Amino acid sequence: MIIDVVDLRGLCEQVLGGQGLSEEDAHILTDILIEAELRGRATHGVIRVPGIVKRIDSQGRTAMKLEREGAAYALIDGQGNLGYLVAHRCAKTVIARTDRSGIGVVGAYNLSHSGMLGYYTSMLADAGFVAMAMCNTGPRVAPWGGKQAVLGTNPISAAFPMQGGQVLVDLSAAAITSGELLVAIKDGASIPEGVALNADGAVTTDPESARGGAVLPFGGHKGYALATMIQIFGGVLMRGDPIPDSGNYGFFLMGIDPEIFGPKADFLAGVHSLVEQIKNTKRPDGVAEILVPGERAFREREMRLSHGINVDDNLLDEIKRA
Protein backbone atom coordinates (compact mmCIF):
# COMPACT_ATOMS: atom_id res chain seq x y z
CA MET A 1 0.00 0.00 0.00
CA ILE A 2 1.02 3.63 -0.46
CA ILE A 3 1.80 5.24 2.88
CA ASP A 4 2.59 8.88 3.57
CA VAL A 5 6.21 9.53 4.50
CA VAL A 6 5.24 11.24 7.76
CA ASP A 7 3.05 8.29 8.79
CA LEU A 8 5.73 5.72 7.93
CA ARG A 9 8.33 7.73 9.82
CA GLY A 10 6.05 7.93 12.85
CA LEU A 11 5.39 4.18 12.82
CA CYS A 12 9.09 3.31 12.64
CA GLU A 13 10.03 5.76 15.39
CA GLN A 14 7.29 4.32 17.60
CA VAL A 15 8.39 0.71 17.02
CA LEU A 16 12.10 1.42 17.46
CA GLY A 17 11.53 3.70 20.43
CA GLY A 18 9.61 0.87 22.06
CA GLN A 19 12.78 -1.24 22.02
CA GLY A 20 14.51 0.99 24.55
CA LEU A 21 16.22 3.32 22.09
CA SER A 22 16.38 6.96 23.10
CA GLU A 23 14.13 9.35 21.21
CA GLU A 24 17.19 10.74 19.42
CA ASP A 25 18.52 7.31 18.41
CA ALA A 26 15.10 6.15 17.21
CA HIS A 27 14.86 9.33 15.12
CA ILE A 28 18.34 8.86 13.60
CA LEU A 29 17.74 5.21 12.79
CA THR A 30 14.33 5.91 11.29
CA ASP A 31 15.70 8.76 9.18
CA ILE A 32 18.36 6.48 7.67
CA LEU A 33 15.77 3.82 6.78
CA ILE A 34 13.25 6.33 5.41
CA GLU A 35 15.92 8.06 3.32
CA ALA A 36 16.72 4.71 1.70
CA GLU A 37 13.03 4.27 0.85
CA LEU A 38 12.83 7.79 -0.55
CA ARG A 39 15.79 7.15 -2.85
CA GLY A 40 14.27 3.91 -4.14
CA ARG A 41 16.54 1.64 -2.09
CA ALA A 42 13.91 -0.62 -0.50
CA THR A 43 16.68 -3.17 0.14
CA HIS A 44 18.03 -0.82 2.82
CA GLY A 45 14.73 0.62 3.98
CA VAL A 46 11.98 -0.39 6.39
CA ILE A 47 12.34 -4.05 5.42
CA ARG A 48 15.21 -3.93 7.93
CA VAL A 49 13.05 -2.96 10.92
CA PRO A 50 12.09 -6.50 12.07
CA GLY A 51 15.74 -7.60 11.94
CA ILE A 52 16.86 -4.52 13.88
CA VAL A 53 14.27 -5.25 16.58
CA LYS A 54 15.47 -8.86 16.86
CA ARG A 55 19.08 -7.71 17.17
CA ILE A 56 18.23 -5.27 19.96
CA ASP A 57 16.23 -7.96 21.79
CA SER A 58 18.99 -10.56 21.54
CA GLN A 59 22.09 -8.44 22.17
CA GLY A 60 21.06 -5.34 24.06
CA ARG A 61 23.20 -2.21 23.85
CA THR A 62 26.47 -0.91 25.27
CA ALA A 63 27.64 2.67 24.84
CA MET A 64 30.13 3.11 21.98
CA LYS A 65 33.41 4.78 22.88
CA LEU A 66 36.02 6.99 21.24
CA GLU A 67 39.19 4.90 21.32
CA ARG A 68 41.74 7.02 19.45
CA GLU A 69 41.70 10.58 18.18
CA GLY A 70 43.78 13.37 16.73
CA ALA A 71 43.15 16.69 15.04
CA ALA A 72 42.08 15.03 11.78
CA TYR A 73 41.24 11.45 12.72
CA ALA A 74 39.39 9.24 15.18
CA LEU A 75 38.66 5.57 15.82
CA ILE A 76 35.40 4.52 17.44
CA ASP A 77 34.74 1.19 19.15
CA GLY A 78 31.12 0.48 18.33
CA GLN A 79 30.80 -1.94 21.28
CA GLY A 80 28.48 -4.14 19.22
CA ASN A 81 26.03 -1.30 18.66
CA LEU A 82 23.71 -0.95 15.69
CA GLY A 83 25.91 0.02 12.76
CA TYR A 84 23.49 2.76 11.71
CA LEU A 85 24.07 4.67 14.94
CA VAL A 86 27.84 4.09 14.94
CA ALA A 87 28.14 5.24 11.32
CA HIS A 88 26.04 8.32 12.05
CA ARG A 89 28.38 9.23 14.91
CA CYS A 90 31.32 8.69 12.55
CA ALA A 91 29.76 11.11 10.06
CA LYS A 92 29.23 13.80 12.69
CA THR A 93 32.82 13.31 13.88
CA VAL A 94 34.21 13.52 10.34
CA ILE A 95 32.33 16.76 9.71
CA ALA A 96 33.80 18.29 12.87
CA ARG A 97 37.35 17.11 12.04
CA THR A 98 37.12 18.25 8.41
CA ASP A 99 35.71 21.62 9.39
CA ARG A 100 38.67 22.10 11.74
CA SER A 101 41.54 20.53 9.80
CA GLY A 102 40.45 20.52 6.16
CA ILE A 103 40.43 16.73 6.12
CA GLY A 104 38.90 14.18 8.46
CA VAL A 105 39.23 10.39 8.60
CA VAL A 106 37.16 8.38 11.05
CA GLY A 107 37.00 4.62 11.39
CA ALA A 108 34.93 2.29 13.51
CA TYR A 109 34.94 -1.39 14.38
CA ASN A 110 32.80 -3.76 16.41
CA LEU A 111 29.54 -2.67 14.79
CA SER A 112 26.74 -4.33 12.84
CA HIS A 113 25.14 -3.48 9.47
CA SER A 114 25.20 0.28 8.86
CA GLY A 115 22.67 0.54 6.04
CA MET A 116 22.89 2.73 2.95
CA LEU A 117 26.38 4.26 2.82
CA GLY A 118 25.13 7.09 0.63
CA TYR A 119 23.26 8.48 3.63
CA TYR A 120 26.51 9.25 5.44
CA THR A 121 28.43 10.57 2.42
CA SER A 122 25.44 12.80 1.64
CA MET A 123 25.71 14.24 5.15
CA LEU A 124 29.25 15.35 4.34
CA ALA A 125 28.35 16.68 0.89
CA ASP A 126 25.50 18.69 2.45
CA ALA A 127 28.15 20.23 4.73
CA GLY A 128 30.17 21.21 1.65
CA PHE A 129 32.76 18.43 1.81
CA VAL A 130 33.87 15.67 -0.55
CA ALA A 131 33.25 12.28 1.04
CA MET A 132 34.17 8.63 0.66
CA ALA A 133 32.93 5.67 2.71
CA MET A 134 33.60 1.93 2.71
CA CYS A 135 32.68 -0.98 4.95
CA ASN A 136 33.00 -4.74 4.97
CA THR A 137 30.19 -7.20 5.65
CA GLY A 138 29.76 -10.86 6.48
CA PRO A 139 30.94 -13.43 3.91
CA ARG A 140 28.55 -13.45 0.97
CA VAL A 141 30.70 -13.10 -2.19
CA ALA A 142 32.88 -15.75 -3.80
CA PRO A 143 36.30 -14.62 -5.05
CA TRP A 144 36.81 -14.62 -8.81
CA GLY A 145 37.29 -18.27 -9.78
CA GLY A 146 35.92 -19.60 -6.47
CA LYS A 147 32.54 -20.93 -5.35
CA GLN A 148 32.66 -20.31 -1.58
CA ALA A 149 31.55 -17.06 0.07
CA VAL A 150 34.58 -15.33 1.59
CA LEU A 151 34.23 -11.62 0.87
CA GLY A 152 31.41 -9.29 1.84
CA THR A 153 29.07 -7.52 -0.56
CA ASN A 154 31.24 -4.57 0.48
CA PRO A 155 29.65 -1.23 -0.44
CA ILE A 156 31.53 1.92 -1.36
CA SER A 157 30.15 5.44 -1.65
CA ALA A 158 31.46 8.86 -2.64
CA ALA A 159 29.66 12.19 -2.67
CA PHE A 160 30.62 15.54 -4.17
CA PRO A 161 28.83 18.82 -3.51
CA MET A 162 27.78 20.79 -6.57
CA GLN A 163 25.62 23.77 -7.35
CA GLY A 164 22.06 22.82 -6.44
CA GLY A 165 22.81 19.32 -5.16
CA GLN A 166 25.46 16.64 -5.20
CA VAL A 167 26.94 13.88 -7.31
CA LEU A 168 26.46 10.66 -5.36
CA VAL A 169 28.06 7.28 -6.05
CA ASP A 170 26.75 4.39 -3.94
CA LEU A 171 27.30 0.81 -5.04
CA SER A 172 28.22 -2.69 -3.93
CA ALA A 173 31.06 -4.85 -5.21
CA ALA A 174 28.58 -7.75 -5.52
CA ALA A 175 26.51 -8.62 -8.59
CA ILE A 176 23.50 -8.77 -6.24
CA THR A 177 23.34 -7.56 -2.65
CA SER A 178 22.07 -9.28 0.48
CA GLY A 179 19.24 -6.76 0.60
CA GLU A 180 18.19 -7.61 -2.95
CA LEU A 181 18.11 -11.29 -2.01
CA LEU A 182 15.97 -10.43 1.01
CA VAL A 183 13.50 -8.45 -1.12
CA ALA A 184 13.34 -11.25 -3.72
CA ILE A 185 12.54 -13.77 -0.97
CA LYS A 186 9.82 -11.49 0.44
CA ASP A 187 8.33 -11.03 -3.05
CA GLY A 188 8.62 -14.71 -4.01
CA ALA A 189 10.67 -13.65 -7.04
CA SER A 190 13.62 -15.17 -8.86
CA ILE A 191 16.98 -13.43 -9.19
CA PRO A 192 18.81 -12.91 -12.49
CA GLU A 193 20.85 -15.79 -13.84
CA GLY A 194 24.60 -15.57 -13.45
CA VAL A 195 24.75 -13.53 -10.23
CA ALA A 196 24.71 -16.25 -7.56
CA LEU A 197 25.65 -19.84 -6.75
CA ASN A 198 23.95 -22.42 -4.54
CA ALA A 199 25.69 -24.36 -1.77
CA ASP A 200 27.06 -26.83 -4.35
CA GLY A 201 28.58 -24.05 -6.44
CA ALA A 202 26.04 -24.29 -9.25
CA VAL A 203 24.42 -21.19 -10.76
CA THR A 204 21.01 -20.51 -9.21
CA THR A 205 18.12 -18.11 -9.70
CA ASP A 206 16.56 -18.98 -6.33
CA PRO A 207 17.31 -16.28 -3.70
CA GLU A 208 17.02 -18.76 -0.79
CA SER A 209 19.58 -21.05 -2.43
CA ALA A 210 21.81 -18.05 -3.07
CA ARG A 211 21.72 -17.11 0.62
CA GLY A 212 22.94 -20.60 1.40
CA GLY A 213 25.65 -20.40 -1.24
CA ALA A 214 27.48 -17.36 -2.59
CA VAL A 215 26.91 -14.39 -4.85
CA LEU A 216 29.40 -13.34 -7.50
CA PRO A 217 31.33 -10.07 -7.75
CA PHE A 218 30.02 -7.65 -10.38
CA GLY A 219 32.23 -7.22 -13.43
CA GLY A 220 34.15 -10.44 -12.88
CA HIS A 221 37.75 -9.96 -11.76
CA LYS A 222 37.33 -6.18 -11.53
CA GLY A 223 34.53 -6.41 -8.98
CA TYR A 224 36.55 -9.04 -7.11
CA ALA A 225 39.52 -6.67 -6.91
CA LEU A 226 37.25 -3.86 -5.68
CA ALA A 227 35.66 -6.14 -3.06
CA THR A 228 39.10 -7.15 -1.79
CA MET A 229 40.22 -3.52 -1.55
CA ILE A 230 37.10 -2.57 0.42
CA GLN A 231 37.49 -5.60 2.71
CA ILE A 232 40.95 -4.34 3.68
CA PHE A 233 40.22 -0.61 3.70
CA GLY A 234 36.81 -0.73 5.36
CA GLY A 235 37.46 -3.78 7.52
CA VAL A 236 41.00 -4.84 8.37
CA LEU A 237 42.42 -1.29 8.52
CA MET A 238 39.57 -0.28 10.83
CA ARG A 239 40.26 -3.28 13.14
CA GLY A 240 37.19 -5.17 12.03
CA ASP A 241 37.45 -8.93 11.58
CA PRO A 242 39.09 -9.88 8.25
CA ILE A 243 36.05 -12.09 7.54
CA PRO A 244 33.43 -10.90 10.05
CA ASP A 245 31.21 -13.90 10.74
CA SER A 246 30.68 -12.59 14.26
CA GLY A 247 29.42 -9.17 13.21
CA ASN A 248 32.60 -7.24 14.02
CA TYR A 249 32.31 -5.12 10.90
CA GLY A 250 34.55 -2.19 10.08
CA PHE A 251 33.53 1.22 8.77
CA PHE A 252 35.65 3.91 7.06
CA LEU A 253 34.61 7.48 6.32
CA MET A 254 36.72 10.35 4.99
CA GLY A 255 35.89 13.99 4.37
CA ILE A 256 37.88 16.56 2.39
CA ASP A 257 37.24 20.29 2.30
CA PRO A 258 37.84 21.40 -1.32
CA GLU A 259 39.24 24.65 0.09
CA ILE A 260 42.53 22.93 0.99
CA PHE A 261 43.26 22.65 -2.75
CA GLY A 262 41.84 25.99 -3.88
CA PRO A 263 38.72 28.17 -3.78
CA LYS A 264 35.58 26.13 -3.19
CA ALA A 265 33.79 28.18 -5.84
CA ASP A 266 36.26 26.90 -8.44
CA PHE A 267 35.62 23.31 -7.37
CA LEU A 268 31.85 23.72 -7.54
CA ALA A 269 32.12 25.36 -10.95
CA GLY A 270 34.32 22.51 -12.16
CA VAL A 271 31.87 19.84 -11.01
CA HIS A 272 29.03 21.78 -12.62
CA SER A 273 30.95 21.99 -15.90
CA LEU A 274 31.70 18.26 -15.86
CA VAL A 275 28.06 17.39 -15.17
CA GLU A 276 26.82 19.65 -17.95
CA GLN A 277 29.22 18.12 -20.45
CA ILE A 278 28.22 14.59 -19.44
CA LYS A 279 24.52 15.37 -19.77
CA ASN A 280 25.02 17.06 -23.15
CA THR A 281 26.87 14.08 -24.60
CA LYS A 282 25.50 12.82 -27.92
CA ARG A 283 22.98 10.04 -27.34
CA PRO A 284 21.89 7.10 -29.48
CA ASP A 285 18.29 6.86 -30.67
CA GLY A 286 15.92 5.89 -27.89
CA VAL A 287 17.94 7.45 -25.06
CA ALA A 288 16.03 10.48 -23.80
CA GLU A 289 18.52 11.69 -21.20
CA ILE A 290 21.85 10.89 -19.57
CA LEU A 291 21.76 10.97 -15.78
CA VAL A 292 24.73 11.52 -13.50
CA PRO A 293 25.27 9.26 -10.47
CA GLY A 294 22.68 9.97 -7.78
CA GLU A 295 20.34 11.96 -10.04
CA ARG A 296 17.76 9.17 -10.37
CA ALA A 297 17.73 8.65 -6.60
CA PHE A 298 17.17 12.32 -5.82
CA ARG A 299 14.39 12.60 -8.42
CA GLU A 300 12.76 9.54 -6.88
CA ARG A 301 13.08 11.19 -3.50
CA GLU A 302 11.12 14.26 -4.57
CA MET A 303 8.39 12.11 -6.11
CA ARG A 304 8.00 9.93 -3.03
CA LEU A 305 7.96 12.90 -0.69
CA SER A 306 4.94 14.15 -2.62
CA HIS A 307 3.15 10.88 -3.37
CA GLY A 308 4.16 8.52 -0.57
CA ILE A 309 6.08 5.25 -0.34
CA ASN A 310 4.81 1.86 -1.49
CA VAL A 311 5.25 -0.67 1.33
CA ASP A 312 4.13 -4.29 1.11
CA ASP A 313 1.07 -4.92 3.31
CA ASN A 314 2.61 -8.00 4.92
CA LEU A 315 5.80 -6.09 5.72
CA LEU A 316 3.79 -3.26 7.22
CA ASP A 317 1.95 -5.73 9.47
CA GLU A 318 5.27 -7.31 10.46
CA ILE A 319 6.67 -3.91 11.44
CA LYS A 320 3.59 -3.15 13.55
CA ARG A 321 3.98 -6.48 15.38
CA ALA A 322 7.73 -6.05 15.97
PDB file of N, CA, C and O in Angstrom, residues 146-188:
ATOM      1  N   GLY A 146      36.303 -18.739  -7.585  1.00  0.00           N
ATOM      2  CA  GLY A 146      35.915 -19.597  -6.472  1.00  0.00           C
ATOM      3  C   GLY A 146      34.414 -19.827  -6.427  1.00  0.00           C
ATOM      4  O   GLY A 146      33.651 -19.253  -7.206  1.00  0.00           O
ATOM      5  N   LYS A 147      33.973 -20.672  -5.498  1.00  0.00           N
ATOM      6  CA  LYS A 147      32.544 -20.934  -5.345  1.00  0.00           C
ATOM      7  C   LYS A 147      32.092 -20.875  -3.888  1.00  0.00           C
ATOM      8  O   LYS A 147      30.967 -21.213  -3.574  1.00  0.00           O
ATOM      9  N   GLN A 148      32.977 -20.432  -3.006  1.00  0.00           N
ATOM     10  CA  GLN A 148      32.660 -20.309  -1.585  1.00  0.00           C
ATOM     11  C   GLN A 148      32.641 -18.841  -1.184  1.00  0.00           C
ATOM     12  O   GLN A 148      33.517 -18.064  -1.575  1.00  0.00           O
ATOM     13  N   ALA A 149      31.649 -18.444  -0.392  1.00  0.00           N
ATOM     14  CA  ALA A 149      31.546 -17.057   0.068  1.00  0.00           C
ATOM     15  C   ALA A 149      32.662 -16.745   1.062  1.00  0.00           C
ATOM     16  O   ALA A 149      32.773 -17.393   2.101  1.00  0.00           O
ATOM     17  N   VAL A 150      33.476 -15.761   0.731  1.00  0.00           N
ATOM     18  CA  VAL A 150      34.580 -15.334   1.591  1.00  0.00           C
ATOM     19  C   VAL A 150      34.518 -13.826   1.833  1.00  0.00           C
ATOM     20  O   VAL A 150      34.699 -13.359   2.956  1.00  0.00           O
ATOM     21  N   LEU A 151      34.264 -13.075   0.782  1.00  0.00           N
ATOM     22  CA  LEU A 151      34.225 -11.619   0.869  1.00  0.00           C
ATOM     23  C   LEU A 151      32.813 -11.135   1.176  1.00  0.00           C
ATOM     24  O   LEU A 151      31.834 -11.859   0.986  1.00  0.00           O
ATOM     25  N   GLY A 152      32.715  -9.893   1.631  1.00  0.00           N
ATOM     26  CA  GLY A 152      31.409  -9.292   1.837  1.00  0.00           C
ATOM     27  C   GLY A 152      30.870  -8.686   0.547  1.00  0.00           C
ATOM     28  O   GLY A 152      31.574  -8.608  -0.465  1.00  0.00           O
ATOM     29  N   THR A 153      29.622  -8.250   0.579  1.00  0.00           N
ATOM     30  CA  THR A 153      29.069  -7.517  -0.563  1.00  0.00           C
ATOM     31  C   THR A 153      29.698  -6.127  -0.662  1.00  0.00           C
ATOM     32  O   THR A 153      29.636  -5.484  -1.700  1.00  0.00           O
ATOM     33  N   ASN A 154      30.280  -5.662   0.420  1.00  0.00           N
ATOM     34  CA  ASN A 154      31.241  -4.566   0.482  1.00  0.00           C
ATOM     35  C   ASN A 154      30.869  -3.318  -0.327  1.00  0.00           C
ATOM     36  O   ASN A 154      31.367  -3.101  -1.432  1.00  0.00           O
ATOM     37  N   PRO A 155      30.019  -2.462   0.247  1.00  0.00           N
ATOM     38  CA  PRO A 155      29.646  -1.231  -0.439  1.00  0.00           C
ATOM     39  C   PRO A 155      30.730  -0.161  -0.369  1.00  0.00           C
ATOM     40  O   PRO A 155      31.574  -0.159   0.529  1.00  0.00           O
ATOM     41  N   ILE A 156      30.663   0.748  -1.324  1.00  0.00           N
ATOM     42  CA  ILE A 156      31.531   1.924  -1.361  1.00  0.00           C
ATOM     43  C   ILE A 156      30.685   3.093  -1.841  1.00  0.00           C
ATOM     44  O   ILE A 156      29.816   2.934  -2.696  1.00  0.00           O
ATOM     45  N   SER A 157      30.913   4.258  -1.260  1.00  0.00           N
ATOM     46  CA  SER A 157      30.149   5.439  -1.650  1.00  0.00           C
ATOM     47  C   SER A 157      31.063   6.656  -1.671  1.00  0.00           C
ATOM     48  O   SER A 157      32.007   6.754  -0.885  1.00  0.00           O
ATOM     49  N   ALA A 158      30.774   7.566  -2.590  1.00  0.00           N
ATOM     50  CA  ALA A 158      31.457   8.858  -2.640  1.00  0.00           C
ATOM     51  C   ALA A 158      30.425   9.921  -2.978  1.00  0.00           C
ATOM     52  O   ALA A 158      29.476   9.660  -3.725  1.00  0.00           O
ATOM     53  N   ALA A 159      30.587  11.094  -2.408  1.00  0.00           N
ATOM     54  CA  ALA A 159      29.657  12.189  -2.671  1.00  0.00           C
ATOM     55  C   ALA A 159      30.435  13.482  -2.865  1.00  0.00           C
ATOM     56  O   ALA A 159      31.440  13.725  -2.188  1.00  0.00           O
ATOM     57  N   PHE A 160      29.944  14.297  -3.803  1.00  0.00           N
ATOM     58  CA  PHE A 160      30.617  15.535  -4.171  1.00  0.00           C
ATOM     59  C   PHE A 160      29.588  16.661  -4.223  1.00  0.00           C
ATOM     60  O   PHE A 160      28.612  16.568  -4.975  1.00  0.00           O
ATOM     61  N   PRO A 161      29.778  17.712  -3.434  1.00  0.00           N
ATOM     62  CA  PRO A 161      28.831  18.824  -3.514  1.00  0.00           C
ATOM     63  C   PRO A 161      28.922  19.508  -4.868  1.00  0.00           C
ATOM     64  O   PRO A 161      29.994  19.557  -5.484  1.00  0.00           O
ATOM     65  N   MET A 162      27.800  19.995  -5.342  1.00  0.00           N
ATOM     66  CA  MET A 162      27.785  20.787  -6.569  1.00  0.00           C
ATOM     67  C   MET A 162      26.672  21.815  -6.456  1.00  0.00           C
ATOM     68  O   MET A 162      25.859  21.773  -5.519  1.00  0.00           O
ATOM     69  N   GLN A 163      26.638  22.731  -7.377  1.00  0.00           N
ATOM     70  CA  GLN A 163      25.622  23.771  -7.350  1.00  0.00           C
ATOM     71  C   GLN A 163      24.234  23.133  -7.451  1.00  0.00           C
ATOM     72  O   GLN A 163      23.922  22.450  -8.412  1.00  0.00           O
ATOM     73  N   GLY A 164      23.415  23.329  -6.416  1.00  0.00           N
ATOM     74  CA  GLY A 164      22.055  22.818  -6.439  1.00  0.00           C
ATOM     75  C   GLY A 164      21.905  21.362  -6.066  1.00  0.00           C
ATOM     76  O   GLY A 164      20.833  20.790  -6.243  1.00  0.00           O
ATOM     77  N   GLY A 165      22.952  20.728  -5.537  1.00  0.00           N
ATOM     78  CA  GLY A 165      22.810  19.324  -5.162  1.00  0.00           C
ATOM     79  C   GLY A 165      24.137  18.644  -4.945  1.00  0.00           C
ATOM     80  O   GLY A 165      25.082  19.235  -4.425  1.00  0.00           O
ATOM     81  N   GLN A 166      24.229  17.400  -5.363  1.00  0.00           N
ATOM     82  CA  GLN A 166      25.462  16.638  -5.203  1.00  0.00           C
ATOM     83  C   GLN A 166      25.513  15.502  -6.212  1.00  0.00           C
ATOM     84  O   GLN A 166      24.481  15.024  -6.686  1.00  0.00           O
ATOM     85  N   VAL A 167      26.719  15.101  -6.552  1.00  0.00           N
ATOM     86  CA  VAL A 167      26.941  13.878  -7.314  1.00  0.00           C
ATOM     87  C   VAL A 167      27.180  12.777  -6.290  1.00  0.00           C
ATOM     88  O   VAL A 167      28.042  12.912  -5.423  1.00  0.00           O
ATOM     89  N   LEU A 168      26.407  11.703  -6.376  1.00  0.00           N
ATOM     90  CA  LEU A 168      26.461  10.658  -5.358  1.00  0.00           C
ATOM     91  C   LEU A 168      26.673   9.293  -6.002  1.00  0.00           C
ATOM     92  O   LEU A 168      25.864   8.844  -6.815  1.00  0.00           O
ATOM     93  N   VAL A 169      27.765   8.646  -5.626  1.00  0.00           N
ATOM     94  CA  VAL A 169      28.061   7.279  -6.054  1.00  0.00           C
ATOM     95  C   VAL A 169      27.827   6.367  -4.861  1.00  0.00           C
ATOM     96  O   VAL A 169      28.334   6.631  -3.771  1.00  0.00           O
ATOM     97  N   ASP A 170      27.050   5.313  -5.044  1.00  0.00           N
ATOM     98  CA  ASP A 170      26.753   4.392  -3.943  1.00  0.00           C
ATOM     99  C   ASP A 170      26.495   3.021  -4.549  1.00  0.00           C
ATOM    100  O   ASP A 170      25.464   2.803  -5.182  1.00  0.00           O
ATOM    101  N   LEU A 171      27.439   2.113  -4.392  1.00  0.00           N
ATOM    102  CA  LEU A 171      27.303   0.811  -5.043  1.00  0.00           C
ATOM    103  C   LEU A 171      27.970  -0.279  -4.224  1.00  0.00           C
ATOM    104  O   LEU A 171      28.742  -0.014  -3.306  1.00  0.00           O
ATOM    105  N   SER A 172      27.650  -1.510  -4.578  1.00  0.00           N
ATOM    106  CA  SER A 172      28.224  -2.685  -3.934  1.00  0.00           C
ATOM    107  C   SER A 172      29.164  -3.378  -4.907  1.00  0.00           C
ATOM    108  O   SER A 172      28.999  -3.287  -6.127  1.00  0.00           O
ATOM    109  N   ALA A 173      30.141  -4.088  -4.362  1.00  0.00           N
ATOM    110  CA  ALA A 173      31.059  -4.848  -5.206  1.00  0.00           C
ATOM    111  C   ALA A 173      30.457  -6.180  -5.647  1.00  0.00           C
ATOM    112  O   ALA A 173      31.083  -6.927  -6.396  1.00  0.00           O
ATOM    113  N   ALA A 174      29.241  -6.484  -5.193  1.00  0.00           N
ATOM    114  CA  ALA A 174      28.585  -7.746  -5.525  1.00  0.00           C
ATOM    115  C   ALA A 174      27.634  -7.573  -6.706  1.00  0.00           C
ATOM    116  O   ALA A 174      27.062  -6.500  -6.913  1.00  0.00           O
ATOM    117  N   ALA A 175      27.445  -8.652  -7.463  1.00  0.00           N
ATOM    118  CA  ALA A 175      26.507  -8.621  -8.586  1.00  0.00           C
ATOM    119  C   ALA A 175      25.071  -8.484  -8.100  1.00  0.00           C
ATOM    120  O   ALA A 175      24.206  -7.970  -8.815  1.00  0.00           O
ATOM    121  N   ILE A 176      24.797  -8.946  -6.878  1.00  0.00           N
ATOM    122  CA  ILE A 176      23.496  -8.770  -6.242  1.00  0.00           C
ATOM    123  C   ILE A 176      23.745  -8.682  -4.743  1.00  0.00           C
ATOM    124  O   ILE A 176      24.590  -9.404  -4.208  1.00  0.00           O
ATOM    125  N   THR A 177      23.063  -7.785  -4.066  1.00  0.00           N
ATOM    126  CA  THR A 177      23.337  -7.558  -2.651  1.00  0.00           C
ATOM    127  C   THR A 177      22.480  -8.450  -1.760  1.00  0.00           C
ATOM    128  O   THR A 177      21.482  -9.033  -2.198  1.00  0.00           O
ATOM    129  N   SER A 178      22.858  -8.520  -0.489  1.00  0.00           N
ATOM    130  CA  SER A 178      22.068  -9.284   0.481  1.00  0.00           C
ATOM    131  C   SER A 178      20.659  -8.714   0.593  1.00  0.00           C
ATOM    132  O   SER A 178      19.685  -9.458   0.734  1.00  0.00           O
ATOM    133  N   GLY A 179      20.553  -7.387   0.538  1.00  0.00           N
ATOM    134  CA  GLY A 179      19.241  -6.755   0.604  1.00  0.00           C
ATOM    135  C   GLY A 179      18.362  -7.123  -0.580  1.00  0.00           C
ATOM    136  O   GLY A 179      17.152  -7.327  -0.440  1.00  0.00           O
ATOM    137  N   GLU A 180      18.960  -7.224  -1.761  1.00  0.00           N
ATOM    138  CA  GLU A 180      18.195  -7.610  -2.947  1.00  0.00           C
ATOM    139  C   GLU A 180      17.726  -9.059  -2.847  1.00  0.00           C
ATOM    140  O   GLU A 180      16.624  -9.393  -3.295  1.00  0.00           O
ATOM    141  N   LEU A 181      18.543  -9.912  -2.250  1.00  0.00           N
ATOM    142  CA  LEU A 181      18.109 -11.291  -2.011  1.00  0.00           C
ATOM    143  C   LEU A 181      16.935 -11.309  -1.038  1.00  0.00           C
ATOM    144  O   LEU A 181      15.960 -12.045  -1.230  1.00  0.00           O
ATOM    145  N   LEU A 182      17.025 -10.491   0.009  1.00  0.00           N
ATOM    146  CA  LEU A 182      15.967 -10.427   1.012  1.00  0.00           C
ATOM    147  C   LEU A 182      14.650  -9.968   0.390  1.00  0.00           C
ATOM    148  O   LEU A 182      13.586 -10.541   0.659  1.00  0.00           O
ATOM    149  N   VAL A 183      14.711  -8.946  -0.461  1.00  0.00           N
ATOM    150  CA  VAL A 183      13.505  -8.448  -1.123  1.00  0.00           C
ATOM    151  C   VAL A 183      12.935  -9.510  -2.063  1.00  0.00           C
ATOM    152  O   VAL A 183      11.717  -9.723  -2.124  1.00  0.00           O
ATOM    153  N   ALA A 184      13.799 -10.204  -2.802  1.00  0.00           N
ATOM    154  CA  ALA A 184      13.335 -11.251  -3.717  1.00  0.00           C
ATOM    155  C   ALA A 184      12.635 -12.373  -2.955  1.00  0.00           C
ATOM    156  O   ALA A 184      11.610 -12.905  -3.400  1.00  0.00           O
ATOM    157  N   ILE A 185      13.172 -12.734  -1.794  1.00  0.00           N
ATOM    158  CA  ILE A 185      12.538 -13.769  -0.969  1.00  0.00           C
ATOM    159  C   ILE A 185      11.169 -13.294  -0.496  1.00  0.00           C
ATOM    160  O   ILE A 185      10.178 -14.034  -0.557  1.00  0.00           O
ATOM    161  N   LYS A 186      11.097 -12.049  -0.031  1.00  0.00           N
ATOM    162  CA  LYS A 186       9.824 -11.488   0.435  1.00  0.00           C
ATOM    163  C   LYS A 186       8.787 -11.468  -0.684  1.00  0.00           C
ATOM    164  O   LYS A 186       7.601 -11.727  -0.465  1.00  0.00           O
ATOM    165  N   ASP A 187       9.246 -11.158  -1.911  1.00  0.00           N
ATOM    166  CA  ASP A 187       8.333 -11.030  -3.049  1.00  0.00           C
ATOM    167  C   ASP A 187       8.063 -12.360  -3.744  1.00  0.00           C
ATOM    168  O   ASP A 187       7.251 -12.423  -4.673  1.00  0.00           O
ATOM    169  N   GLY A 188       8.769 -13.417  -3.337  1.00  0.00           N
ATOM    170  CA  GLY A 188       8.620 -14.705  -4.013  1.00  0.00           C
ATOM    171  C   GLY A 188       9.129 -14.668  -5.441  1.00  0.00           C
ATOM    172  O   GLY A 188       8.605 -15.360  -6.322  1.00  0.00           O
TER     173      GLY A 188
END
